[in-house]
Every structure is written in structure tokens, then in C-alpha cells.
Coordinates of C-alpha atoms in Angstrom, one line a residue:
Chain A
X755 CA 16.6 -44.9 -11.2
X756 CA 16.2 -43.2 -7.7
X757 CA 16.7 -45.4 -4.6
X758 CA 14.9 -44.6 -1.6
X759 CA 14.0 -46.4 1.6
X760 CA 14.8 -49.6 3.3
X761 CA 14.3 -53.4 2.4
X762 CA 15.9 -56.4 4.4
X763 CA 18.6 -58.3 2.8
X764 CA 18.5 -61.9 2.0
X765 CA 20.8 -64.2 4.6
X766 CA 24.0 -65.0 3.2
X767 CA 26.6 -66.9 5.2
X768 CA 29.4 -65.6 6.4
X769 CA 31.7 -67.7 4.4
X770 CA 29.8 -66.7 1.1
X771 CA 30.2 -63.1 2.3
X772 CA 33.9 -64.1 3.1
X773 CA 34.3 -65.0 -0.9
X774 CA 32.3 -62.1 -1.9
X775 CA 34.5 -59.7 -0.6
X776 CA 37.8 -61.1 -1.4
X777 CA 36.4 -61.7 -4.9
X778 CA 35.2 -57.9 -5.4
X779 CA 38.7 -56.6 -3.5
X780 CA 40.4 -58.9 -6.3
X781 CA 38.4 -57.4 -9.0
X782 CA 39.0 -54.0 -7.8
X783 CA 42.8 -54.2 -7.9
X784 CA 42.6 -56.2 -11.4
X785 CA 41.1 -53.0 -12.5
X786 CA 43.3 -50.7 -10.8
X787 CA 45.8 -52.7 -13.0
X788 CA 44.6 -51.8 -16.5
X789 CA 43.9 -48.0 -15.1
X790 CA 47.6 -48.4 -14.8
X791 CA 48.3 -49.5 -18.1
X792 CA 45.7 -47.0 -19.7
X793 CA 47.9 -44.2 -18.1
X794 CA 51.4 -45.4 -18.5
X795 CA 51.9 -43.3 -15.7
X796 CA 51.9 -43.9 -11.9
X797 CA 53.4 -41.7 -10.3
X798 CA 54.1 -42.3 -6.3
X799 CA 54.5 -40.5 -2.8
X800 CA 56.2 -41.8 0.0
X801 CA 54.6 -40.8 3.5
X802 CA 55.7 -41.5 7.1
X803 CA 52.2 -41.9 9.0
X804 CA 52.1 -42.8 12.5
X805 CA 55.8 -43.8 12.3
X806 CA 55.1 -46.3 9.8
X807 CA 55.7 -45.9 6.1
X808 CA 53.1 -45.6 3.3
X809 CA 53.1 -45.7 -0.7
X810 CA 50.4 -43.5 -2.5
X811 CA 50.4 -45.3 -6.0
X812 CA 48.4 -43.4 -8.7
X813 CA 47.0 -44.5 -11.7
X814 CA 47.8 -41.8 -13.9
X815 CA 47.9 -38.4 -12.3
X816 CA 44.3 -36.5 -11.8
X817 CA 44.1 -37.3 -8.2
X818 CA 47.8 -36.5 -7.1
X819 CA 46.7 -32.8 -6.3
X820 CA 43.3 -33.8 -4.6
X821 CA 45.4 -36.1 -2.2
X822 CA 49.0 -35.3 -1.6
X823 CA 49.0 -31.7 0.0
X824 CA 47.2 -32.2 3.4
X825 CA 49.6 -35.4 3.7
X826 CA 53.3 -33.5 2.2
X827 CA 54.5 -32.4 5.9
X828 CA 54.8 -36.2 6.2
X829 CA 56.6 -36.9 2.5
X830 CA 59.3 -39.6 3.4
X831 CA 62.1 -41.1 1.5
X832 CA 60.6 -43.5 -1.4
X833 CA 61.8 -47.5 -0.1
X834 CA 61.5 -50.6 -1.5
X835 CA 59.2 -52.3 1.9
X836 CA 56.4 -49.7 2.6
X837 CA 54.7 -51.0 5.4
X838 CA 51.1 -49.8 3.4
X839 CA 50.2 -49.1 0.0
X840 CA 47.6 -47.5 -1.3
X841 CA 46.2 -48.0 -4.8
X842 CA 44.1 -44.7 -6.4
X843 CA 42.5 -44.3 -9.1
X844 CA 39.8 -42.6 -11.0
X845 CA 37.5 -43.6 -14.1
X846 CA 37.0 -40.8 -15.8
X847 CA 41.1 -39.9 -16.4
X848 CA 42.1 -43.4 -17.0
X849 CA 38.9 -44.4 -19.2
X850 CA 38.6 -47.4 -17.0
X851 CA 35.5 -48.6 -15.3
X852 CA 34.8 -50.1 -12.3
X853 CA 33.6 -53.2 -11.5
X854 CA 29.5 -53.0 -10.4
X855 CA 29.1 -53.4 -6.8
X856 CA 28.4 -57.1 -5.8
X857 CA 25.7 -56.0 -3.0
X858 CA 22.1 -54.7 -2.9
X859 CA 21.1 -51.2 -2.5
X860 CA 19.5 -51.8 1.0
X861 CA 23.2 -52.8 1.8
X862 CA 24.4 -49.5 2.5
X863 CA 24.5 -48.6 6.4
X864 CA 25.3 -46.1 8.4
X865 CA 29.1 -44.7 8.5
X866 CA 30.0 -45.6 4.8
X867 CA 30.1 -48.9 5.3
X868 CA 28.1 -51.8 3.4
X869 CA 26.2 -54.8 5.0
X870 CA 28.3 -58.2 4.5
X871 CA 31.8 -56.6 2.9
X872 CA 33.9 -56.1 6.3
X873 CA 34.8 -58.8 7.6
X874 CA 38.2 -61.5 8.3
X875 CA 41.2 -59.6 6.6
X876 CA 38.9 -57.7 3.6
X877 CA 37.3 -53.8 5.2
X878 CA 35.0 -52.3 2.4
X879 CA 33.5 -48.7 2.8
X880 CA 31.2 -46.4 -0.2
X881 CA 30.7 -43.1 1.0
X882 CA 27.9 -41.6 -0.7
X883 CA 27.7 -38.1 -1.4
X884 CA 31.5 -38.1 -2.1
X885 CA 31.5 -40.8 -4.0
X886 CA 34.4 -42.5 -2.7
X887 CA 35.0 -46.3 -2.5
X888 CA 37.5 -47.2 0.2
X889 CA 39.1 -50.7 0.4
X890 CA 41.9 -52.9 2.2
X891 CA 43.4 -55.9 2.5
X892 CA 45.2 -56.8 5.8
X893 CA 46.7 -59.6 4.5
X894 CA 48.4 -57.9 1.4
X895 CA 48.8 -54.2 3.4
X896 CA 47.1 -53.3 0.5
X897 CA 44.6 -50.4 0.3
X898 CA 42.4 -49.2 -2.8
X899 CA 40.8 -45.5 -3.1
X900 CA 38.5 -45.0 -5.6
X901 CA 35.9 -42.4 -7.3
X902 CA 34.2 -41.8 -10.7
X903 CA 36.2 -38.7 -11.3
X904 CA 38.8 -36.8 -9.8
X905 CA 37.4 -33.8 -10.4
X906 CA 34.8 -34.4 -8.1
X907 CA 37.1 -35.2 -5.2
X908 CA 35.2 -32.5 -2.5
X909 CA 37.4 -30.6 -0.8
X910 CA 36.5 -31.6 2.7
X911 CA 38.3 -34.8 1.2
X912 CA 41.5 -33.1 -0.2
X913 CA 41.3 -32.0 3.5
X914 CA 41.3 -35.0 4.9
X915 CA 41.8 -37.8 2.4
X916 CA 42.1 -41.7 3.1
X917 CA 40.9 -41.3 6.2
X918 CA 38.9 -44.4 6.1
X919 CA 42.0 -46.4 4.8
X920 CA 44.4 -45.0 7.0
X921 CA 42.1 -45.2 9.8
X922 CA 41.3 -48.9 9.5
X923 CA 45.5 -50.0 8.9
X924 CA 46.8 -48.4 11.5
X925 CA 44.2 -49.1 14.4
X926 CA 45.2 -52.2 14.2
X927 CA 48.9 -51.0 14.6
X928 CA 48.3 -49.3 17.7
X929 CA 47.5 -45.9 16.1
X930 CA 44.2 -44.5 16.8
X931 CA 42.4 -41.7 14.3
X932 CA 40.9 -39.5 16.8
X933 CA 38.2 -36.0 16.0
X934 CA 40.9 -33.4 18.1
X935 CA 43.0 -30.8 17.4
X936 CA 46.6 -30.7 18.4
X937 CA 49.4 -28.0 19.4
X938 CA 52.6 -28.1 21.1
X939 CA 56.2 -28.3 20.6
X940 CA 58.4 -30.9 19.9
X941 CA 59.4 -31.5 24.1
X942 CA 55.0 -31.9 24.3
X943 CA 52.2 -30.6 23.2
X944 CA 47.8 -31.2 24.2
X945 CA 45.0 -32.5 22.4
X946 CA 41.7 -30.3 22.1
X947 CA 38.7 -32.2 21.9
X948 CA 34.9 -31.5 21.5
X949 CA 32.1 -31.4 18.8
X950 CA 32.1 -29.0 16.0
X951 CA 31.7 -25.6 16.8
X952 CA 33.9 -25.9 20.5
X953 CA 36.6 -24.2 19.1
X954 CA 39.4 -26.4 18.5
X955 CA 40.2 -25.4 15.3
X956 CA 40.2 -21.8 15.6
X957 CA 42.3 -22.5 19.0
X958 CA 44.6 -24.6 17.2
X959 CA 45.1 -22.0 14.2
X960 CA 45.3 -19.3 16.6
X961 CA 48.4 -21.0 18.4
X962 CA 50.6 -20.9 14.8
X963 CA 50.9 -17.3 15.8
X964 CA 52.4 -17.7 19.4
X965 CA 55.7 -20.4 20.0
X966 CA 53.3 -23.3 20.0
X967 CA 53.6 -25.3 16.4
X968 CA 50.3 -27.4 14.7
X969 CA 49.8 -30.6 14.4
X970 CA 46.1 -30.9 13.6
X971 CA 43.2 -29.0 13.8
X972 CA 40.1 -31.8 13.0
X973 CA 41.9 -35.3 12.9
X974 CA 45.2 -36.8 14.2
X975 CA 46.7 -39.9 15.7
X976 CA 47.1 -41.1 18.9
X977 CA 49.0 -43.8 20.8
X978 CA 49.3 -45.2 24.1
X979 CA 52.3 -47.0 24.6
X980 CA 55.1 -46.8 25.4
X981 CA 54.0 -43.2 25.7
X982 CA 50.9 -41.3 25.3
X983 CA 52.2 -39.5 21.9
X984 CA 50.2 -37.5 19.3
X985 CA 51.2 -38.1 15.7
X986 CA 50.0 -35.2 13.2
X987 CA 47.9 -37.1 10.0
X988 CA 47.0 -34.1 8.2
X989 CA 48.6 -30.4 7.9
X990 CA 45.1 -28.9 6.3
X991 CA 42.5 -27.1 8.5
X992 CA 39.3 -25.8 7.5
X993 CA 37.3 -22.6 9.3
X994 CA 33.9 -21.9 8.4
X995 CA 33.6 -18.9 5.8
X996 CA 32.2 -16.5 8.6
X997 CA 34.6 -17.1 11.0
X998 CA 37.5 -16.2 8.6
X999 CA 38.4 -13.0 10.5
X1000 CA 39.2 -14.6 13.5
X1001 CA 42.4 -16.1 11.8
X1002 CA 43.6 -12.9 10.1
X1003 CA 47.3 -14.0 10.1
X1004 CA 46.4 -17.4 7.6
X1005 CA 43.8 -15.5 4.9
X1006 CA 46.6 -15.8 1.9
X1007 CA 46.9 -19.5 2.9
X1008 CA 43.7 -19.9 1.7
X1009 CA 43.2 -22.7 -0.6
X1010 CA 39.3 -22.1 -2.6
X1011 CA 39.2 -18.2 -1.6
X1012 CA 36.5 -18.4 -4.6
X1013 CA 34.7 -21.2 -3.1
X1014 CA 34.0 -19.9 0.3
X1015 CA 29.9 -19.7 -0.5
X1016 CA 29.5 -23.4 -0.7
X1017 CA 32.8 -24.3 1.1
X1018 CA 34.5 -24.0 4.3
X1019 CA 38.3 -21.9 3.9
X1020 CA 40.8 -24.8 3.4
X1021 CA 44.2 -24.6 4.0
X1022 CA 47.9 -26.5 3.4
X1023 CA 49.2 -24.9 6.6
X1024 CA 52.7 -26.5 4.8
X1025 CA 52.4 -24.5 2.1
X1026 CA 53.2 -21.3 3.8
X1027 CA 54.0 -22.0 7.3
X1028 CA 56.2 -25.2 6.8
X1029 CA 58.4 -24.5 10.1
X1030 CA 55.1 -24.2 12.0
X1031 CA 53.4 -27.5 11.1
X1032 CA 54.9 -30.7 13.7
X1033 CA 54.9 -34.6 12.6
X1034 CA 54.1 -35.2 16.8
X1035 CA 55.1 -34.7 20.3
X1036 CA 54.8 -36.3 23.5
X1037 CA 51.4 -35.9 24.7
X1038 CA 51.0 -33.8 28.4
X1039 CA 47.3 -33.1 28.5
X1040 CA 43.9 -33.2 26.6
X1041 CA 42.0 -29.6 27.0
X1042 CA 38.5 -29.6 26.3
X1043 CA 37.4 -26.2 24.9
X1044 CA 34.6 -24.3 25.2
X1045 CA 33.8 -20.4 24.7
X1046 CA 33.0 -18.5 27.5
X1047 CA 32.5 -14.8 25.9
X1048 CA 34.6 -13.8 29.3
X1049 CA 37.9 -11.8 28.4
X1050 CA 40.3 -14.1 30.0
X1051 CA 41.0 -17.9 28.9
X1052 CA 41.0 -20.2 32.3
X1053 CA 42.4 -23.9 32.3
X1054 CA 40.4 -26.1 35.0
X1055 CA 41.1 -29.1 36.2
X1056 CA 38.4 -31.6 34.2
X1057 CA 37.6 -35.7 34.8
X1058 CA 38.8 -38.5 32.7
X1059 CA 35.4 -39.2 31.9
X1060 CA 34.6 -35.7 30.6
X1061 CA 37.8 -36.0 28.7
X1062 CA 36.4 -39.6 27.0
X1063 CA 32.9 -38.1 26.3
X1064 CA 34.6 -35.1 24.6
X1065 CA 36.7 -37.6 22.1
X1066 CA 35.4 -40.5 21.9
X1067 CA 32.1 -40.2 20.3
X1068 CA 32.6 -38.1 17.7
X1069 CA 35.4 -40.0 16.4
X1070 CA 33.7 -43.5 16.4
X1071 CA 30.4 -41.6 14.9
X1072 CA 32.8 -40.5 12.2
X1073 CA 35.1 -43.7 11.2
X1074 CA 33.9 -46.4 9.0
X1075 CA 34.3 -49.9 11.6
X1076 CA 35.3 -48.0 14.4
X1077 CA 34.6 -49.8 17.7
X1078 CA 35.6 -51.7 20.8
X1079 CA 39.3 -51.1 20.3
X1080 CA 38.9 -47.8 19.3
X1081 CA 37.5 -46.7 22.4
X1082 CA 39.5 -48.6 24.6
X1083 CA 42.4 -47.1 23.6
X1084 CA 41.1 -43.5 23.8
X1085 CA 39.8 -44.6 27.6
X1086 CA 43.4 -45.5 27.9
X1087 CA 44.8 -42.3 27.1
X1088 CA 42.4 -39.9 29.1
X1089 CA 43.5 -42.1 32.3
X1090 CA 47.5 -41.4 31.1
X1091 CA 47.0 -37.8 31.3
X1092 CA 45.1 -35.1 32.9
X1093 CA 42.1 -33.7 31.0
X1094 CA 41.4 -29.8 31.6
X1095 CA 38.6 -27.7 30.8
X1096 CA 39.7 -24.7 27.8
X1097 CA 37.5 -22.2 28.8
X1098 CA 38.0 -19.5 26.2
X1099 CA 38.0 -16.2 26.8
X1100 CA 37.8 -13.5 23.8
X1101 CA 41.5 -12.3 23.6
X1102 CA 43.3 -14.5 21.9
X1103 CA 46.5 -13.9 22.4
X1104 CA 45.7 -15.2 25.8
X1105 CA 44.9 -18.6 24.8
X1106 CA 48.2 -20.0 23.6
X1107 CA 50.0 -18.2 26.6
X1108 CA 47.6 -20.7 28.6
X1109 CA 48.6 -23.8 27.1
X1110 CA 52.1 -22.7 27.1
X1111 CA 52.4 -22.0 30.9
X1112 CA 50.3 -25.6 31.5
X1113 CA 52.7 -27.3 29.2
X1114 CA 55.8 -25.8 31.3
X1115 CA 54.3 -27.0 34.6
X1116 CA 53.4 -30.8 32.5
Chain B
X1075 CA 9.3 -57.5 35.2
X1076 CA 10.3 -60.8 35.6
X1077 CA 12.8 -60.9 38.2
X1078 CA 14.5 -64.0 37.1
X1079 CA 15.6 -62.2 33.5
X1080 CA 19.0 -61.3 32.9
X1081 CA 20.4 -59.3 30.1
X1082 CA 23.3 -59.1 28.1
X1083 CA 25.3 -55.6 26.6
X1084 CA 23.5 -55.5 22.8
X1085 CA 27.0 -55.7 20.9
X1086 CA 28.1 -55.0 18.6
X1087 CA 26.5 -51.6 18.1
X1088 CA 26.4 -51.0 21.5
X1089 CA 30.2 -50.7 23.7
X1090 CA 30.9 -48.8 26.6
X1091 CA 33.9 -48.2 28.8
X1092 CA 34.0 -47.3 32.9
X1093 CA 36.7 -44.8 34.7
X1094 CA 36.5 -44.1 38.1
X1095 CA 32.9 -45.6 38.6
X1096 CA 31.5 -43.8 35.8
X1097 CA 30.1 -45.6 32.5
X1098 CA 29.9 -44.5 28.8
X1099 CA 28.0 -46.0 26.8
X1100 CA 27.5 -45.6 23.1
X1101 CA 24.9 -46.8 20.7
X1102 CA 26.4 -46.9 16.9
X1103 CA 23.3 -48.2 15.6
X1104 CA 21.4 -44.5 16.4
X1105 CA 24.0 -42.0 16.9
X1106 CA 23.2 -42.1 21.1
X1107 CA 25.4 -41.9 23.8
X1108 CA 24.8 -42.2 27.1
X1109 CA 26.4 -42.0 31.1
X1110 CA 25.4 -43.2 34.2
X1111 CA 27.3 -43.0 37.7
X1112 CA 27.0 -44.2 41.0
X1113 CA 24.2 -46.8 41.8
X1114 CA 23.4 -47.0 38.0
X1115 CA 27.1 -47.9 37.1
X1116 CA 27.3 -50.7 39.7
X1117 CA 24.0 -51.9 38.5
X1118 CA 25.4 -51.9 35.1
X1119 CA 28.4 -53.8 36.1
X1120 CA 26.2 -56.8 37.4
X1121 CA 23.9 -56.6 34.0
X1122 CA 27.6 -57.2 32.2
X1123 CA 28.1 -60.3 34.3
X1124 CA 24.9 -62.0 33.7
X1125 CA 22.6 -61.5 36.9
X1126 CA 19.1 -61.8 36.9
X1127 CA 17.3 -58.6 37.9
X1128 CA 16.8 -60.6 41.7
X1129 CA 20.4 -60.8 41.8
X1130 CA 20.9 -57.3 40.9
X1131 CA 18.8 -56.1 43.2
X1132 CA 19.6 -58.4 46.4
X1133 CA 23.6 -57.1 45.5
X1134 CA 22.4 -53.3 45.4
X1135 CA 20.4 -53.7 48.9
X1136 CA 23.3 -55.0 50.1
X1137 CA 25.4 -52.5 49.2
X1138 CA 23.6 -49.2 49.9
X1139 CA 21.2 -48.0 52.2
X1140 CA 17.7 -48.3 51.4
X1141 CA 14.6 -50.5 51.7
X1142 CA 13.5 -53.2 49.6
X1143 CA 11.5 -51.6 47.8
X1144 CA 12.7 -48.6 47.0
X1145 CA 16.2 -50.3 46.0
X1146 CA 13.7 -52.6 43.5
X1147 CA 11.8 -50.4 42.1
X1148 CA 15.0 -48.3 41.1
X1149 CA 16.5 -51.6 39.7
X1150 CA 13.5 -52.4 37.4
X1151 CA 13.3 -48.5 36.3
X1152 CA 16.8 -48.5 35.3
X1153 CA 17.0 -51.8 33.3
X1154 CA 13.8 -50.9 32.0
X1155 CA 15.4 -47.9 30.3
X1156 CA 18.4 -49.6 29.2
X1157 CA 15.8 -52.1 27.7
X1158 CA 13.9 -49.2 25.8
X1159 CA 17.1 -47.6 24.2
X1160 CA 18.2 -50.9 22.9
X1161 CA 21.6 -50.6 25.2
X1162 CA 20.8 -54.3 26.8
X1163 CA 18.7 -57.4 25.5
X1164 CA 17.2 -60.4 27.6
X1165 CA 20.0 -63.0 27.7
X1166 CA 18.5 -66.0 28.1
X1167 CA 19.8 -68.1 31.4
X1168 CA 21.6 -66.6 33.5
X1169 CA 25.3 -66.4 32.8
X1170 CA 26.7 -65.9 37.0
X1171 CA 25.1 -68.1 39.1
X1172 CA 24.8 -67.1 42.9
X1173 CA 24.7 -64.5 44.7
X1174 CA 25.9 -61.1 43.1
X1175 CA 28.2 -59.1 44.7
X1176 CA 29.6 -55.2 44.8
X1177 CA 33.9 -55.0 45.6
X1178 CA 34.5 -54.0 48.2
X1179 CA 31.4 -55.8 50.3
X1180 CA 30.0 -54.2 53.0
X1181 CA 28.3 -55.3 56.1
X1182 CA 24.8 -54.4 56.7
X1183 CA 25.4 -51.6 59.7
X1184 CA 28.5 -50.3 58.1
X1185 CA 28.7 -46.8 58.5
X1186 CA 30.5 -46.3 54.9
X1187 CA 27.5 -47.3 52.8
X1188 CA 26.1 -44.8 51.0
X1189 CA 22.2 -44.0 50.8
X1190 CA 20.5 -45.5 47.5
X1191 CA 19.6 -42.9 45.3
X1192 CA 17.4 -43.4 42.2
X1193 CA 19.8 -44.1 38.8
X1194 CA 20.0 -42.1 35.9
X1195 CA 20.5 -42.4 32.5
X1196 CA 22.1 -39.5 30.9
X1197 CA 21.2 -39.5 27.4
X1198 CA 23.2 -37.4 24.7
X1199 CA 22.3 -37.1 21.3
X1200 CA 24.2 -33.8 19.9
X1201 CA 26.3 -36.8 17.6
X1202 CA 23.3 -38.1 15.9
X1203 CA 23.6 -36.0 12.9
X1204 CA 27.2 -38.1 12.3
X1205 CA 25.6 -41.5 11.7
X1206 CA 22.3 -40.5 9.9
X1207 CA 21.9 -42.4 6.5
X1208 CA 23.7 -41.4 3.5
X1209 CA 21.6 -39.0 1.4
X1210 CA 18.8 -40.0 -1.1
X1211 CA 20.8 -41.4 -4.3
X1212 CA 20.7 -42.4 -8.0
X1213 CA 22.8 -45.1 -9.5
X1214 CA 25.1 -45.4 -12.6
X1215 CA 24.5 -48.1 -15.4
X1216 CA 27.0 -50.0 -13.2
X1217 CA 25.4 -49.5 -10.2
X1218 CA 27.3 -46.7 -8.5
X1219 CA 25.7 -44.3 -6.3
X1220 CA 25.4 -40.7 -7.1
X1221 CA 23.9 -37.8 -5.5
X1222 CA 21.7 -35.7 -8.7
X1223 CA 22.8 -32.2 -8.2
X1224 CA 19.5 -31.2 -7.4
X1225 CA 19.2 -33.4 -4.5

């Protein structure tokens, strides 16, 4: 059956849709139950994210090595009071179906998310293309991740996975998923910021070769208080196939070397470069990059509001639910520190030395 | 337009934060974002709290210097546009009664006003490609979208 184009949903109130989504979430985990029981085997992972701690609970184990190793630089100490844990699961390894989805094809909207099933303490997101069913419950600090088959996790996923989950929990623990890159040392480090293609990754991935550590190179966290302070999510990064030579020093850290046609290069910076991969620092500056084709990379002073256009888009344009409190806390942190324009000039070596000497001054 | 219209922000797809007299606005039912400074911003402002476009425009005379008509014409253009990208929609009664004011106020032959200059509305729409609609799908027997491999 193909489904194409648009029809307006019937009404239903928003207790009705209040049930509806509590019921489904309930369903869900019931099934994430017998997946459990099909295995006999759940294995878990223990991750500190965003200074809080979070359980990874498998039914069986087909997803563990589509999930865990863009999140291991985080691995914590397993604890009986996680403050989140996250149910996943697949059908096609634990011979378990899912539940049919409640809603109406026309339900689907923008951003993953699905007309009617976020709302009071229940968030509900289907990402089509991947495949991937994203729930949580704020009331049980429960999360459920979901898709047909692990096998088809893509690997932009493995390269960013739970993103939705994680995103939804901790913004409303005063962590903020933001679209940046991040480099520094453990006494402070910047954010770069900017669409696709500005260079923040390659900066970012350029910097593991000078004495500036990584943090992120696509998505991190950020908070505002007491401090601004940048809290690394993820140690993958991924560079477009073609621009593989720019980063000459990571090509054996290469993840899906034989996938490179369809897929960007992905990499576990933790996997090789474990002493160069930082759980945070102290935030001193957000930089926005840009390429010049000039020799020489420059630093100039930028606006607050230049700073908020670079970030702040692209990361609600991104994140299922993202919103008023998203933005108000990236506003917040662009009026903490200064933002400076990155403009990058074509030796390289040149561009960590930058951010180093504007981090000794900050 | 009618002059005694006032508008509200169109949440929730529509939010918008303001540093240093600047405003960002952005528009997650399309993909759009948009700033406006200056004259536009304070104009904005005085849409957020409810004044009728009469209000707005008797508070931006005040404020800057410029005639009547010039200062109205800019109003009505501006709210206009704001109208046409869905960023605002027609409130109803006013929500501020009186007369609408600009912090700090300034009197008439003050030499610190500045000149009214027509507002813009800086439209970006590099992002768009983030929110477009998930692609063209089939669905399980249970009801679960996938994409063919041919799609």
C-alpha cells in the first residue's frame, strides 16, 4: 500500500489523545517485555550523560554494537538508581512484533513527530526513512527505542543514536542538545556552530592533532547555569567521503571504509584516540566558522545575535519537540560568552593555534 | 488595513527571542527564519503586547523622527509581511489598552531620536531542507512505515 499526500485528521480531545498515548507507551513496554523474555538476554550499559546517569537496557543483543560505541567515552559504573533508562529493542532478533501504531497516516508531521502523541508526561516520535520509533515517559524516566531490525540501524544513527530520547529527558534537566562542534581542554574549551558544510567538523577533527582534545564534532550538550559548560554526547564524527584527505591523521579510524559510496566516513574517535576524546569543559567562547580560501585563519570579534542564528536553527530544525525552552536557553548562552567569527584560512595547522591563543586570553 | 487590529505571535510554531534590540524569529511550521532590527524590532515588541496597528504606529512616531505618514505606511508594510509569512495572526481585541509606549520615551524635539527608516524583514531559508516531510512511504501489515528500496 503506498501512502502519499495529506488528509486532515478527525478532532480528538486532548484527554482522549492523553489516554491514547499513555495506552500505546504501555503497550510498547509490554512488548519490550516479552522481547526480553524471547532473548533471555539483556544485556546493559551504564552511561554518564550530561552529568546524569543513564541505563541502555537491550532486549537481546543485535542492537548493542549499532548503539553503544558513539556513547562508550561516557561508560559509567552500572548503579542501582539511574536517573534514565532506556528500553531497545528490535523485532526481527527477538521474533517479537510491535504493536500497530494507534494513529492515522496523515498523522505524521514534520521533525519525526506524530500529530496527537506528545503531550503531558508521554513524548512519541517515528522517524521515517530510518525506521526508528522513539518514546518516553517523564513520569517513569523511562525511554523506549525501537526499529524493525537491527540490521537496518543507518549509520548516521550508530553515529548519533537516541538523540531524540536523550534530547527530550535532559532538556528538561537543564541540558540542551545543540547542532555544534566542540574542542578544548579540560580548564575550557569553544563551541563551533553553523550549517552543514561551514566547517566545524573538519575544524574540530583537525584540532585532535594539535593540544586541543574533542568533544563533538555535529551534536553536544550545553548548559547555562551555574556555568556556561559544554558536555560531550557523542565521540563519533562523520566527514563527507570527498573530503577524507583533509583529515589524513584519522583514515585507519575509519568505521565503513567500504561504505564510503553511499555513506559519509564514520568514526569512534574512542576507539583509537581515547586520551583525545573529553566528557566537557567550561565553556569560553562560541566561534562561528566559515572558509575564507585566505592562508591565514583570523578570529573576529562576532554579535550575540550572529552567534544565536548560527546555533539555534539548525538545532530546533533538527530535534523532535524542540522549542521555546530550547531556544531560550541557547539565547542565554550566546549573551554568557563572546561569540567570534572562525574565518578559516587553508593551513591548518593554523587553525587550532587560533583557538588555542583565544582560549589562553578567555 | 484596519488600524484598530492587533495581532498576536502565531505559537506554537512560531518563537522568537531578542538580544540587544535585535529579533529572531523562527517559523517551525516551514523551515523559515527570520531577523529584524531597529524600528522593525520595536514594532515587534508592541505586536507582542497586544496593540492595535494605531497604537503601534502613534508609539513609533513618537519615538523616531518622521512624518505621519511615512512612519504609517512603514507600520502597515511591516505587519503586513509578518501577516503574509504566518509569523503573527489577528488577535481579536486588543490585549494593552492605551497608549503604547517605547523605553526609554523621548520628547518630541529630542535630539537623541533617531530618523525612522523603513523595517525589514530578513528572511532565511538555507534550514528548510531540515523540516521537509518524511519521504514517500509504504506500510507493514502492522502499519509501520517503510521506505521501498527503490524509493
Amino acid at each position: 500500500m503506498m501512502i502519499t499526500g495529506q488528509v486532515e485528521a478527525p478532532h480528538t480531545s486532548v484527554r482522549q489523545q492523553d489516554n491514547s498515548s499513555e495506552a500505546f507507551f504501555t503497550a510498547v513496554q509490554a512488548a519490550f517485555q516479552n522481547a526480553e523474555r524471547a532473548t533471555g538476554h539483556t544485556p546493559e550499559r551504564f552511561y554518564n550523560i550530561g552529568g546524569y546517569t543513564v541505563r541502555l537496557r537491550f532486549a537481546g543483543s543485535a542492537l548493542v554494537p549499532r548503539i553503544i560505541p558513539a556513547l562508550e567515552h561516557l561508560a559509567t559504573e552500572p548503579g542501582p538508581t539511574p536517573n534514565l533508562t532506556i528500553y531497545l529493542w528490535d523485532s526481527s532478533s527477538t521474533t517479537t512484533s510491535m504493536p500497530s501504531p494507534p494513529w492515522n497516516t496523515e498523522d505524521y508531521v514534520t521533525r519525526g513527530e506524530i500529530r496527537g502523541y506528545s503531550n503531558g508526561h508521554i513524548q512519541t516520535a517515528f522517524h521515517i526513512g530510518p525506521n526508528i520509533l522513539s518514546l518516553l515517559n517523564t513520569k517513569l524516566n523511562l525511554g523506549i527505542f525501537w526499529i524493525r531490525d537491527a540490521a537496518q540501524v543507518p549509520y548516521y544513527e550508530s553515529g548519533a543514536p537516541l538523540r531524540t530520547i536523550l534530547h527530550w529527558w535532559l532538556n528538561a534537566h537543564k541540558r540542551q542538545l545543540v547542532h555544534a562542534a566542540a574542542v578544548g581542554t579540560t580548564n575550557g574549551g569553544v563551541l563551533l556552530a553553523g550549517k552543514g558544510g561551514s566547517g566545524k567538523s573538519t575544524t574540530a577533527l583537525n584540532c585532535i592533532n594539535s593540544e586541543l582534545a574533542y568533544a563533538s564534532d555535529d551534536y553536544c550538550l550545553i548548559a547555562v547555569a551555574p556555568q556556561p559548560y559544554v558536555y560531550s554526547l557523542y565521540n563519533s564524527a562523520k566527514v563527507n567521503a570527498d573530503n577524507t584527505h583533509r583529515i589524513p591523521h584519522l583514515i585507519s579510524a575509519i568505521s565503513n571504509a567500504e561504505s564510503l559510496g553511499e555513506e559519509k566516513a564514520l568514526l569512534f574517535l574512542n576507539e583509537h584516540y581515547p586520551e583525545k576524546v573529553l566528557s566537557g569543559f567550561p565553556l569560553r567562547a562560541v566561534l562561528l566558522p566559515r572558509v575564507t580560501g585566505k592562508p591565514q585563519t583570523k578570529l573576529t570579534l562576532a554579535s550575540p545575535m550572529a552567534g544565536l542564528r548560527a546555533l539555534a536553527p539548525s538545532t530546533i530544525f533538527q530535534l523532535s519537540g524542540a522549542g521555546e525552552r530550547a531556544f531560550r536557553m541557547m539565547s542565554q548562552l550566546v549573551k554568557q560568552v563572546p561569540c567570534y567569527n572562525l574565518e578559516l584560512g587553508t593551513d591548518i595547522a593554523n587553525i587550532p593555534e587560533a583557538i588555542v591563543r583565544l582560549l589562553s586570553k578567555e | 488595513m484596519e488600524s484598530t487590529l492587533s495581532f498576536r505571535v502565531n505559537s506554537p510554531d512560531v518563537i522568537q527571542e531578542t538580544i540587544d534590540g535585535e529579533v529572531i524569529i523562527v517559523n517551525l511550521g516551514d523551515g523559515s527564519y527570520y531577523s529584524i532590527d531597529q524600528v522593525g524590532a520595536d514594532i515587534w515588541s508592541l505586536i507582542e503586547k497586544g496593540h492595535t496597528v494605531d497604537q503601534i504606529v502613534g508609539a513609533i512616531n513618537r519615538a523616531y523622527v518622521g512624518s505621519h505618514e511615512e512612519v504609517a505606511q512603514g507600520v502597515e508594510q511591516l505587519v503586513t509581511q509578518l501577516q503574509q509569512e504566518k509569523l503573527i495572526v489577528p488577535s481579536g481585541a486588543p490585549q494593552s489598552n492605551g497608549q503604547a509606549e517605547l523605553k526609554p520615551s523621548l520628547g518630541q524635539d529630542d535630539p537623541n531620536k533617531t530618523t525612522f527608516a523603513e523595517p525589514e524583514l530578513h528572511k532565511y531559508t538555507d534550514m528548510e531542507d531540515l523540516l521537509l516531510l518524511d519521504p514517500i512511504h509504504d506500510v507493514d501489515e502492522m502499519g509501520w512505515p517503510y521506505v521501498p528500496e527503490d524509493a
